[in-house]
Short mmCIF file of N, CA and C in Angstrom, two decimals:
data_model
loop_
_atom_site.label_atom_id
_atom_site.label_comp_id
_atom_site.label_asym_id
_atom_site.label_seq_id
_atom_site.Cartn_x
_atom_site.Cartn_y
_atom_site.Cartn_z
N PHE L 1 -7.43 23.95 -35.94
CA PHE L 1 -6.91 25.28 -34.88
C PHE L 1 -5.28 23.56 -35.39
N ASP L 2 -4.74 24.61 -35.08
CA ASP L 2 -3.68 23.64 -35.53
C ASP L 2 -2.42 24.43 -33.68
N SER L 3 -2.65 23.49 -33.31
CA SER L 3 -1.43 24.40 -31.98
C SER L 3 -0.60 23.66 -31.71
N SER L 4 -0.23 22.45 -33.12
CA SER L 4 1.68 22.58 -32.60
C SER L 4 2.25 23.16 -34.24
N GLY L 5 2.16 23.75 -35.21
CA GLY L 5 2.62 23.51 -35.54
C GLY L 5 2.54 23.05 -36.92
N ASP L 6 1.96 21.74 -36.52
CA ASP L 6 2.87 20.55 -37.65
C ASP L 6 2.11 20.92 -38.74
N GLY L 7 0.69 21.45 -38.56
CA GLY L 7 -0.22 21.38 -39.73
C GLY L 7 -0.60 20.16 -39.82
N HIS L 8 -1.30 19.46 -38.08
CA HIS L 8 -1.98 18.57 -38.44
C HIS L 8 -3.12 19.88 -37.02
N THR L 9 -4.36 19.82 -37.35
CA THR L 9 -5.53 19.59 -35.61
C THR L 9 -5.68 19.14 -35.74
N ILE L 10 -6.45 19.64 -34.67
CA ILE L 10 -6.47 18.97 -32.95
C ILE L 10 -7.12 17.94 -33.50
N ALA L 11 -8.36 17.99 -34.16
CA ALA L 11 -9.78 17.07 -34.73
C ALA L 11 -8.86 16.26 -36.13
N ALA L 12 -7.65 16.13 -36.11
CA ALA L 12 -6.78 15.67 -36.98
C ALA L 12 -7.36 14.18 -36.48
N ARG L 13 -6.07 14.80 -34.19
CA ARG L 13 -5.68 14.08 -34.81
C ARG L 13 -6.42 12.87 -33.15
N LEU L 14 -7.50 13.62 -33.00
CA LEU L 14 -8.17 12.59 -32.49
C LEU L 14 -8.84 11.24 -32.92
N VAL L 15 -9.54 12.30 -34.52
CA VAL L 15 -9.88 10.52 -36.01
C VAL L 15 -8.53 9.54 -35.74
N GLU L 16 -6.84 10.15 -36.18
CA GLU L 16 -6.37 9.50 -35.27
C GLU L 16 -6.15 8.50 -34.95
N GLN L 17 -6.10 9.20 -33.27
CA GLN L 17 -5.88 8.42 -32.17
C GLN L 17 -7.40 7.77 -31.72
N ALA L 18 -9.19 7.25 -32.44
CA ALA L 18 -9.83 7.36 -32.65
C ALA L 18 -9.63 5.71 -33.35
N ALA L 19 -9.09 6.10 -35.13
CA ALA L 19 -9.18 4.56 -35.53
C ALA L 19 -9.05 3.53 -35.63
N PRO L 20 -8.21 3.59 -34.10
CA PRO L 20 -8.08 1.46 -33.58
C PRO L 20 -9.01 1.38 -33.81
N ALA L 21 -9.20 1.53 -32.42
CA ALA L 21 -10.78 1.74 -31.43
C ALA L 21 -11.36 1.39 -32.52
N VAL L 22 -11.75 1.95 -33.13
CA VAL L 22 -13.34 1.94 -34.22
C VAL L 22 -12.53 0.36 -34.98
N ALA L 23 -11.80 1.30 -35.55
CA ALA L 23 -12.06 -0.67 -36.11
C ALA L 23 -11.35 -2.29 -35.59
N ALA L 24 -11.21 -2.01 -34.28
CA ALA L 24 -10.95 -3.02 -33.24
C ALA L 24 -12.86 -3.72 -33.03
N ALA L 25 -13.56 -2.78 -33.85
CA ALA L 25 -14.84 -2.41 -31.97
C ALA L 25 -15.72 -3.34 -32.78
N PRO L 26 -16.40 -5.04 -32.33
CA PRO L 26 -16.97 -5.84 -32.96
C PRO L 26 -18.01 -5.43 -33.34
N GLU L 27 -18.06 -6.27 -34.82
CA GLU L 27 -19.77 -5.00 -36.22
C GLU L 27 -21.03 -6.01 -35.70
N ILE L 28 -22.05 -4.85 -35.47
CA ILE L 28 -22.80 -4.91 -34.92
C ILE L 28 -23.78 -5.38 -36.37
N GLN L 29 -24.71 -6.91 -35.85
CA GLN L 29 -24.89 -7.61 -36.51
C GLN L 29 -26.77 -7.83 -36.56
N VAL L 30 -27.01 -7.36 -37.41
CA VAL L 30 -28.78 -7.16 -36.86
C VAL L 30 -29.30 -8.27 -37.31
N GLN L 31 -29.92 -8.82 -37.17
CA GLN L 31 -31.22 -10.26 -37.34
C GLN L 31 -31.19 -9.67 -39.05
N PRO L 32 -32.81 -9.69 -39.37
CA PRO L 32 -33.47 -10.10 -40.23
C PRO L 32 -35.49 -10.15 -39.50
N ASP L 33 -35.81 -9.71 -40.25
CA ASP L 33 -37.09 -9.60 -39.26
C ASP L 33 -38.56 -11.00 -40.25
N PHE L 34 -38.31 -11.53 -40.04
CA PHE L 34 -39.07 -11.85 -41.31
C PHE L 34 -41.21 -12.25 -41.56
N SER L 35 -40.89 -11.10 -40.47
CA SER L 35 -42.52 -11.09 -39.67
C SER L 35 -43.03 -10.55 -41.23
N GLY L 36 -44.64 -11.47 -41.26
CA GLY L 36 -45.18 -11.02 -42.38
C GLY L 36 -46.70 -12.22 -42.74
N VAL L 37 -46.97 -11.91 -43.48
CA VAL L 37 -47.77 -13.29 -44.42
C VAL L 37 -47.75 -13.73 -45.78
N TRP L 38 -46.79 -14.48 -46.23
CA TRP L 38 -45.60 -15.22 -47.09
C TRP L 38 -46.81 -16.58 -48.15
N ASP L 39 -46.72 -15.32 -49.68
CA ASP L 39 -47.10 -16.81 -49.43
C ASP L 39 -46.00 -17.89 -50.74
N LEU L 40 -45.58 -18.98 -51.51
CA LEU L 40 -45.05 -19.73 -51.49
C LEU L 40 -45.45 -18.92 -53.57
N THR L 41 -44.50 -18.60 -53.74
CA THR L 41 -44.42 -18.32 -55.06
C THR L 41 -44.01 -18.89 -56.37
N THR L 42 -42.13 -19.09 -55.56
CA THR L 42 -41.51 -19.54 -56.54
C THR L 42 -41.02 -20.46 -56.08
N LEU L 43 -40.34 -22.30 -57.33
CA LEU L 43 -39.92 -23.48 -56.23
C LEU L 43 -38.58 -23.42 -57.23
N GLU L 44 -37.80 -23.64 -56.69
CA GLU L 44 -36.27 -23.98 -57.22
C GLU L 44 -35.52 -25.59 -56.36
N GLY L 45 -35.02 -26.12 -57.44
CA GLY L 45 -34.16 -26.83 -57.63
C GLY L 45 -34.77 -28.34 -57.94
N ASP L 46 -34.29 -29.24 -57.70
CA ASP L 46 -34.80 -30.90 -58.44
C ASP L 46 -35.38 -31.72 -57.47
N PHE L 47 -36.74 -30.87 -56.76
CA PHE L 47 -38.06 -31.85 -56.11
C PHE L 47 -38.01 -33.07 -56.11
N GLU L 48 -37.83 -34.10 -57.75
CA GLU L 48 -38.55 -34.99 -56.69
C GLU L 48 -37.04 -36.02 -56.68
N GLN L 49 -35.91 -35.46 -56.85
CA GLN L 49 -34.35 -35.96 -56.34
C GLN L 49 -34.65 -35.88 -54.73
N TRP L 50 -34.57 -34.72 -54.37
CA TRP L 50 -34.07 -34.11 -53.27
C TRP L 50 -35.09 -35.52 -51.83
N LEU L 51 -36.00 -35.56 -52.76
CA LEU L 51 -37.37 -36.53 -51.67
C LEU L 51 -36.84 -37.91 -52.18
N LEU L 52 -36.91 -38.69 -52.96
CA LEU L 52 -35.89 -39.55 -53.39
C LEU L 52 -34.79 -39.99 -52.00
N ASP L 53 -33.44 -38.98 -52.25
CA ASP L 53 -32.47 -38.41 -51.12
C ASP L 53 -32.76 -38.56 -50.34
N MET L 54 -34.30 -38.05 -49.02
CA MET L 54 -34.81 -38.24 -48.12
C MET L 54 -35.24 -39.51 -47.70
N GLN L 55 -35.27 -40.40 -48.73
CA GLN L 55 -36.63 -41.74 -48.83
C GLN L 55 -37.77 -41.64 -48.50
N LEU L 56 -38.10 -40.99 -48.60
CA LEU L 56 -39.11 -40.42 -48.92
C LEU L 56 -40.31 -42.09 -49.46
N PRO L 57 -41.44 -42.00 -48.63
CA PRO L 57 -42.42 -43.14 -50.25
C PRO L 57 -42.91 -42.76 -51.68
N TYR L 58 -42.88 -43.48 -52.28
CA TYR L 58 -43.47 -43.26 -53.14
C TYR L 58 -44.79 -42.68 -53.54
N TYR L 59 -45.31 -43.32 -52.27
CA TYR L 59 -47.43 -42.86 -52.42
C TYR L 59 -46.93 -40.87 -51.56
N ILE L 60 -45.57 -40.91 -50.72
CA ILE L 60 -45.71 -39.30 -51.00
C ILE L 60 -44.98 -38.49 -52.08
N ARG L 61 -43.57 -38.87 -53.03
CA ARG L 61 -43.39 -38.61 -53.74
C ARG L 61 -44.17 -37.99 -54.88
N VAL L 62 -45.45 -38.72 -55.26
CA VAL L 62 -46.12 -38.44 -56.13
C VAL L 62 -47.30 -37.67 -55.94
N ALA L 63 -47.66 -37.13 -54.79
CA ALA L 63 -48.56 -36.44 -54.07
C ALA L 63 -48.10 -35.05 -53.97
N ALA L 64 -46.34 -34.96 -53.70
CA ALA L 64 -45.95 -33.43 -53.95
C ALA L 64 -45.48 -33.22 -55.02
N ARG L 65 -45.58 -34.18 -55.99
CA ARG L 65 -46.11 -34.03 -57.25
C ARG L 65 -47.50 -33.10 -57.79
N LEU L 66 -48.32 -34.12 -57.40
CA LEU L 66 -48.97 -33.73 -57.82
C LEU L 66 -50.42 -32.45 -57.45
N LEU L 67 -49.48 -32.07 -56.24
CA LEU L 67 -49.48 -31.79 -55.66
C LEU L 67 -49.17 -29.63 -55.66
N GLY L 68 -48.29 -30.27 -56.79
CA GLY L 68 -47.09 -28.93 -57.13
C GLY L 68 -45.93 -28.71 -56.52
N TYR L 69 -46.13 -29.42 -55.80
CA TYR L 69 -44.99 -29.35 -54.40
C TYR L 69 -45.78 -28.09 -53.56
N GLY L 70 -46.62 -27.23 -53.74
CA GLY L 70 -46.97 -26.74 -53.14
C GLY L 70 -47.36 -24.73 -53.59
N MET L 71 -46.94 -24.35 -53.86
CA MET L 71 -46.17 -24.12 -55.71
C MET L 71 -48.30 -23.52 -55.48
N GLY L 72 -47.90 -22.38 -55.02
CA GLY L 72 -49.66 -21.15 -54.73
C GLY L 72 -50.49 -21.39 -53.26
N LYS L 73 -50.27 -23.17 -53.71
CA LYS L 73 -51.27 -23.08 -51.20
C LYS L 73 -50.56 -22.73 -50.66
N VAL L 74 -48.96 -23.16 -50.44
CA VAL L 74 -48.18 -22.86 -49.28
C VAL L 74 -48.17 -21.35 -48.38
N VAL L 75 -48.63 -21.16 -47.21
CA VAL L 75 -49.11 -20.12 -46.64
C VAL L 75 -48.02 -19.54 -45.80
N VAL L 76 -46.63 -19.12 -45.00
CA VAL L 76 -46.16 -18.92 -43.98
C VAL L 76 -46.32 -17.57 -44.21
N ARG L 77 -47.34 -18.31 -41.38
CA ARG L 77 -47.14 -16.63 -41.59
C ARG L 77 -46.12 -16.82 -40.51
N CYS L 78 -45.49 -15.44 -40.24
CA CYS L 78 -43.85 -15.39 -39.47
C CYS L 78 -44.29 -13.52 -38.60
N GLU L 79 -44.39 -14.69 -36.89
CA GLU L 79 -44.68 -13.26 -36.07
C GLU L 79 -42.51 -13.65 -34.57
N GLN L 80 -42.62 -12.41 -35.43
CA GLN L 80 -41.05 -12.34 -34.72
C GLN L 80 -40.75 -10.96 -33.69
N ASP L 81 -40.20 -11.37 -32.58
CA ASP L 81 -39.99 -10.16 -32.21
C ASP L 81 -38.05 -10.72 -31.26
N GLY L 82 -38.38 -10.02 -32.36
CA GLY L 82 -35.97 -10.50 -31.29
C GLY L 82 -35.89 -12.26 -32.35
N ASP L 83 -35.11 -13.36 -31.31
CA ASP L 83 -34.91 -14.14 -31.65
C ASP L 83 -35.82 -14.64 -31.23
N THR L 84 -37.09 -14.44 -31.31
CA THR L 84 -38.80 -14.86 -30.50
C THR L 84 -39.01 -15.25 -31.70
N PHE L 85 -40.54 -16.34 -32.06
CA PHE L 85 -40.96 -16.89 -33.29
C PHE L 85 -42.31 -17.49 -33.03
N LYS L 86 -43.46 -17.53 -34.12
CA LYS L 86 -44.14 -18.05 -33.59
C LYS L 86 -43.86 -18.29 -35.37
N PHE L 87 -44.60 -19.03 -36.21
CA PHE L 87 -44.83 -19.96 -37.43
C PHE L 87 -45.91 -20.92 -37.12
N ALA L 88 -47.64 -19.94 -38.46
CA ALA L 88 -48.27 -21.04 -39.07
C ALA L 88 -47.90 -21.49 -40.26
N LYS L 89 -47.55 -22.73 -40.29
CA LYS L 89 -47.32 -23.13 -42.60
C LYS L 89 -48.39 -23.77 -42.45
N THR L 90 -49.17 -23.42 -43.91
CA THR L 90 -50.20 -24.23 -44.29
C THR L 90 -49.46 -24.66 -44.96
N LEU L 91 -49.77 -26.34 -44.93
CA LEU L 91 -49.61 -27.75 -45.69
C LEU L 91 -50.27 -27.58 -47.26
N THR L 92 -49.59 -28.43 -47.39
CA THR L 92 -50.50 -29.18 -48.76
C THR L 92 -50.83 -30.72 -48.48
N ASP L 93 -49.84 -31.54 -47.69
CA ASP L 93 -50.10 -32.34 -46.94
C ASP L 93 -51.38 -32.57 -46.17
N PRO L 94 -52.61 -33.20 -47.14
CA PRO L 94 -53.26 -33.75 -47.74
C PRO L 94 -55.19 -34.46 -46.57
N ARG L 95 -52.73 -35.02 -45.80
CA ARG L 95 -53.69 -36.07 -43.65
C ARG L 95 -53.60 -34.69 -42.67
N ARG L 96 -53.03 -33.09 -43.32
CA ARG L 96 -52.84 -32.49 -42.04
C ARG L 96 -55.14 -31.49 -42.17
N PHE L 97 -55.08 -31.37 -41.56
CA PHE L 97 -56.75 -30.77 -41.50
C PHE L 97 -55.70 -28.88 -40.64
N SER L 98 -54.96 -28.73 -40.59
CA SER L 98 -54.55 -27.00 -39.75
C SER L 98 -53.57 -27.13 -39.97
N ASP L 99 -53.35 -25.77 -39.30
CA ASP L 99 -52.11 -25.42 -39.83
C ASP L 99 -50.85 -25.85 -38.65
N SER L 100 -49.92 -26.28 -39.83
CA SER L 100 -48.12 -26.57 -38.69
C SER L 100 -47.34 -25.09 -37.67
N VAL L 101 -47.56 -25.15 -36.97
CA VAL L 101 -48.09 -24.07 -36.08
C VAL L 101 -46.11 -24.36 -34.61
N VAL L 102 -45.41 -23.64 -34.53
CA VAL L 102 -44.31 -23.89 -33.96
C VAL L 102 -43.47 -22.15 -33.27
N GLU L 103 -43.53 -22.25 -32.22
CA GLU L 103 -43.06 -21.32 -31.81
C GLU L 103 -41.10 -21.52 -30.58
N PHE L 104 -40.89 -20.55 -30.50
CA PHE L 104 -39.60 -21.48 -30.40
C PHE L 104 -38.35 -19.75 -30.65
N HIS L 105 -37.39 -20.30 -29.22
CA HIS L 105 -36.46 -18.63 -29.42
C HIS L 105 -34.49 -19.27 -29.77
N VAL L 106 -34.43 -18.74 -30.82
CA VAL L 106 -33.36 -19.09 -30.90
C VAL L 106 -32.36 -19.66 -30.09
N GLY L 107 -31.79 -20.45 -30.13
CA GLY L 107 -30.83 -21.56 -29.42
C GLY L 107 -30.67 -22.48 -28.54
N ASP L 108 -32.90 -21.78 -28.06
CA ASP L 108 -33.00 -22.35 -27.70
C ASP L 108 -32.95 -24.00 -26.79
N GLY L 109 -32.81 -25.38 -28.24
CA GLY L 109 -32.85 -26.50 -27.58
C GLY L 109 -33.33 -27.29 -29.47
N ASP L 110 -34.07 -28.62 -28.67
CA ASP L 110 -34.83 -29.00 -29.50
C ASP L 110 -36.27 -28.32 -30.44
N ILE L 111 -36.12 -28.55 -31.30
CA ILE L 111 -37.35 -27.18 -32.00
C ILE L 111 -38.48 -28.80 -33.00
N ASP L 112 -40.02 -29.51 -32.54
CA ASP L 112 -40.57 -30.02 -32.96
C ASP L 112 -41.33 -29.92 -34.08
N PHE L 113 -41.88 -30.43 -35.31
CA PHE L 113 -42.80 -29.49 -35.93
C PHE L 113 -42.95 -29.49 -36.77
N VAL L 114 -43.98 -30.17 -37.74
CA VAL L 114 -45.06 -30.89 -38.93
C VAL L 114 -44.23 -30.33 -40.53
N ASP L 115 -43.81 -30.51 -41.30
CA ASP L 115 -43.91 -30.41 -41.95
C ASP L 115 -43.59 -30.50 -43.72
N ASP L 116 -43.86 -30.51 -44.62
CA ASP L 116 -44.14 -31.76 -45.90
C ASP L 116 -44.34 -33.32 -45.92
N ILE L 117 -42.60 -33.03 -45.82
CA ILE L 117 -42.20 -34.44 -45.17
C ILE L 117 -41.86 -35.45 -43.93
N GLY L 118 -43.12 -34.60 -43.18
CA GLY L 118 -43.71 -35.58 -41.73
C GLY L 118 -42.84 -33.98 -40.62
N THR L 119 -42.77 -34.92 -39.37
CA THR L 119 -41.40 -35.31 -38.04
C THR L 119 -40.73 -34.41 -38.49
N VAL L 120 -40.42 -33.10 -38.54
CA VAL L 120 -38.78 -32.75 -38.44
C VAL L 120 -38.46 -32.66 -36.69
N LYS L 121 -36.94 -32.63 -36.59
CA LYS L 121 -36.65 -32.95 -35.48
C LYS L 121 -35.90 -32.37 -34.96
N ALA L 122 -35.59 -30.36 -34.99
CA ALA L 122 -33.54 -29.13 -35.62
C ALA L 122 -33.90 -29.91 -33.96
N LYS L 123 -31.97 -30.28 -34.01
CA LYS L 123 -31.24 -30.39 -31.93
C LYS L 123 -30.48 -28.96 -32.26
N SER L 124 -31.01 -27.80 -32.49
CA SER L 124 -30.72 -26.31 -33.00
C SER L 124 -31.03 -25.21 -33.98
N SER L 125 -31.49 -24.69 -33.28
CA SER L 125 -31.34 -22.99 -34.25
C SER L 125 -30.78 -22.46 -34.15
N ARG L 126 -30.16 -21.62 -35.06
CA ARG L 126 -28.84 -19.97 -34.46
C ARG L 126 -28.95 -19.57 -35.63
N TRP L 127 -27.92 -18.29 -35.59
CA TRP L 127 -28.18 -17.06 -37.29
C TRP L 127 -26.30 -18.16 -37.51
N ASP L 128 -26.55 -17.34 -38.62
CA ASP L 128 -25.71 -17.05 -39.06
C ASP L 128 -25.79 -16.20 -40.69
N GLY L 129 -25.08 -15.54 -39.97
CA GLY L 129 -25.49 -13.68 -40.52
C GLY L 129 -26.80 -13.72 -40.41
N GLU L 130 -27.38 -13.04 -41.43
CA GLU L 130 -29.06 -13.09 -41.20
C GLU L 130 -29.04 -14.24 -41.54
N SER L 131 -28.60 -15.83 -42.08
CA SER L 131 -29.56 -16.70 -41.94
C SER L 131 -30.08 -17.86 -41.05
N LEU L 132 -31.94 -17.94 -40.85
CA LEU L 132 -31.23 -18.27 -39.97
C LEU L 132 -31.55 -20.13 -39.43
N ILE L 133 -30.10 -21.12 -39.77
CA ILE L 133 -30.90 -21.94 -39.49
C ILE L 133 -31.49 -23.41 -38.48
N PHE L 134 -31.50 -23.99 -38.96
CA PHE L 134 -31.85 -25.38 -38.49
C PHE L 134 -30.59 -26.46 -38.68
N GLU L 135 -30.38 -27.22 -37.95
CA GLU L 135 -29.95 -28.27 -38.09
C GLU L 135 -30.65 -29.03 -37.66
N ALA L 136 -31.77 -30.50 -38.19
CA ALA L 136 -32.35 -30.75 -37.93
C ALA L 136 -32.35 -32.53 -38.30
N THR L 137 -32.71 -33.30 -38.20
CA THR L 137 -33.57 -35.29 -38.68
C THR L 137 -35.02 -35.02 -38.92
N ALA L 138 -35.20 -35.88 -39.86
CA ALA L 138 -36.40 -36.36 -40.60
C ALA L 138 -36.82 -37.49 -39.91
N VAL L 139 -37.67 -37.17 -38.98
CA VAL L 139 -38.53 -38.37 -37.88
C VAL L 139 -38.62 -40.01 -38.44
N ASP L 140 -39.17 -39.75 -39.87
CA ASP L 140 -39.79 -40.66 -40.91
C ASP L 140 -38.71 -41.93 -41.16
N THR L 141 -36.92 -40.58 -41.17
CA THR L 141 -36.84 -41.66 -42.17
C THR L 141 -35.29 -41.69 -41.66
N SER L 142 -35.57 -40.98 -39.84
CA SER L 142 -34.04 -40.81 -39.05
C SER L 142 -32.74 -39.99 -40.27
N LEU L 143 -33.27 -39.04 -40.91
CA LEU L 143 -31.83 -38.44 -42.12
C LEU L 143 -32.52 -37.07 -41.48
N ALA L 144 -29.95 -36.90 -41.92
CA ALA L 144 -29.85 -35.32 -40.97
C ALA L 144 -30.97 -34.49 -42.49
N VAL L 145 -31.77 -33.69 -42.35
CA VAL L 145 -31.86 -32.04 -43.17
C VAL L 145 -30.76 -30.80 -42.31
N GLU L 146 -30.23 -30.39 -43.43
CA GLU L 146 -30.98 -28.47 -42.73
C GLU L 146 -32.11 -27.13 -42.86
N LEU L 147 -32.33 -26.62 -42.82
CA LEU L 147 -33.26 -26.07 -43.25
C LEU L 147 -31.66 -24.81 -42.77
N ARG L 148 -32.42 -23.44 -43.60
CA ARG L 148 -32.29 -21.60 -43.82
C ARG L 148 -32.98 -21.00 -43.82
N MET L 149 -33.77 -20.19 -43.70
CA MET L 149 -34.35 -19.46 -44.06
C MET L 149 -33.88 -18.26 -43.54
N TYR L 150 -33.48 -17.17 -44.93
CA TYR L 150 -33.24 -15.76 -45.31
C TYR L 150 -33.67 -15.16 -46.50
N TYR L 151 -33.77 -13.42 -46.76
CA TYR L 151 -34.20 -13.38 -47.44
C TYR L 151 -33.44 -13.14 -48.89
N ASP L 152 -33.85 -13.07 -50.40
CA ASP L 152 -32.87 -13.21 -51.49
C ASP L 152 -32.70 -11.93 -51.28
N ASP L 153 -32.03 -11.62 -52.43
CA ASP L 153 -31.82 -9.79 -52.86
C ASP L 153 -32.73 -9.23 -53.40
N GLN L 154 -34.84 -10.58 -53.69
CA GLN L 154 -35.52 -9.65 -54.59
C GLN L 154 -36.38 -8.97 -53.49
N GLY L 155 -36.53 -9.31 -52.22
CA GLY L 155 -36.75 -9.61 -50.67
C GLY L 155 -37.98 -9.94 -50.90
N HIS L 156 -37.28 -12.17 -51.08
CA HIS L 156 -38.17 -12.61 -50.61
C HIS L 156 -37.69 -13.52 -50.09
N PHE L 157 -39.23 -14.62 -48.71
CA PHE L 157 -37.94 -14.98 -47.65
C PHE L 157 -38.36 -16.67 -48.42
N VAL L 158 -37.03 -16.63 -48.10
CA VAL L 158 -36.60 -18.06 -49.13
C VAL L 158 -36.62 -18.43 -47.73
N GLU L 159 -36.66 -20.26 -48.15
CA GLU L 159 -36.80 -21.59 -47.23
C GLU L 159 -36.41 -22.33 -48.08
N GLU L 160 -34.92 -22.72 -47.51
CA GLU L 160 -33.98 -23.99 -48.33
C GLU L 160 -34.00 -25.24 -47.27
N MET L 161 -34.06 -25.99 -48.26
CA MET L 161 -33.81 -27.63 -47.30
C MET L 161 -33.08 -28.27 -48.02
N ILE L 162 -31.92 -28.74 -47.66
CA ILE L 162 -30.64 -28.95 -47.67
C ILE L 162 -30.52 -30.68 -46.45
N SER L 163 -31.08 -32.18 -48.29
CA SER L 163 -30.80 -32.73 -47.32
C SER L 163 -29.65 -34.03 -47.26
N CYS L 164 -29.49 -35.21 -46.75
CA CYS L 164 -28.63 -35.54 -45.95
C CYS L 164 -27.43 -35.73 -47.32
N THR L 165 -27.26 -35.71 -48.66
CA THR L 165 -27.01 -36.04 -50.47
C THR L 165 -26.55 -34.76 -49.62
N GLY L 166 -27.06 -33.38 -49.36
CA GLY L 166 -26.21 -31.97 -49.50
C GLY L 166 -26.43 -31.46 -51.30
N ARG L 167 -28.22 -32.03 -51.43
CA ARG L 167 -29.06 -31.35 -52.34
C ARG L 167 -29.80 -30.21 -52.26
N SER L 168 -30.22 -29.28 -52.24
CA SER L 168 -30.33 -27.88 -51.77
C SER L 168 -32.44 -27.72 -52.52
N ILE L 169 -32.78 -27.77 -52.26
CA ILE L 169 -33.95 -27.34 -52.99
C ILE L 169 -34.83 -25.27 -51.68
N LYS L 170 -35.79 -25.04 -52.99
CA LYS L 170 -35.87 -23.60 -52.53
C LYS L 170 -37.41 -23.14 -52.49
N TYR L 171 -37.33 -23.11 -51.31
CA TYR L 171 -39.16 -22.35 -51.53
C TYR L 171 -39.91 -21.63 -51.28
N VAL L 172 -39.26 -20.52 -52.52
CA VAL L 172 -39.21 -18.89 -52.98
C VAL L 172 -40.82 -18.45 -52.18
N PHE L 173 -41.09 -17.31 -50.97
CA PHE L 173 -42.47 -16.10 -50.80
C PHE L 173 -43.04 -15.17 -51.14
N THR L 174 -43.51 -14.85 -51.67
CA THR L 174 -43.24 -13.03 -51.72
C THR L 174 -44.35 -12.55 -50.63
N LEU L 175 -44.40 -11.97 -49.29
CA LEU L 175 -44.56 -11.27 -48.95
C LEU L 175 -46.82 -10.66 -49.28
N ARG L 176 -47.56 -11.26 -48.73
CA ARG L 176 -48.68 -10.93 -49.36
C ARG L 176 -49.19 -9.40 -49.19
N GLN L 177 -49.27 -8.79 -49.52
CA GLN L 177 -50.32 -7.13 -49.97
C GLN L 177 -51.77 -7.27 -49.24
#
């Protein structure tokens, strides 16, 4: 319907008027849901060098290599409700007889957990786009480590660890059917 005689319909004028408001609206970020049981199926990166970067002792590096860095053994179970998480991780460390369990809410301060590199103290957790980021310290060596969790292009759950030198290793998990 053209009420002005200039060839523009009322609907077209309304769309033109609304366009700046739509463009200025904040983008709604939907965080991924990592819920499920995930089996370690792929390793990426130089694990030996990464362990050296993190100054882990020789016997731990040898044990990690002999255990295939957890390939086919490590399992992550995740329960997620928005920003509230519960992770239970089956480790390959023969000194650990039960799963490492950690519960936290993203953004709520310190988080302590046990991983195959020992105890890790995360001083912060936050979302960066679709990645969950932890800025942490390996307690045994007092060295910084960053942990990133995200989905790769094939829908695999990835746990990426970045050493104090910036070297990255990736544990790639497949959802258990």
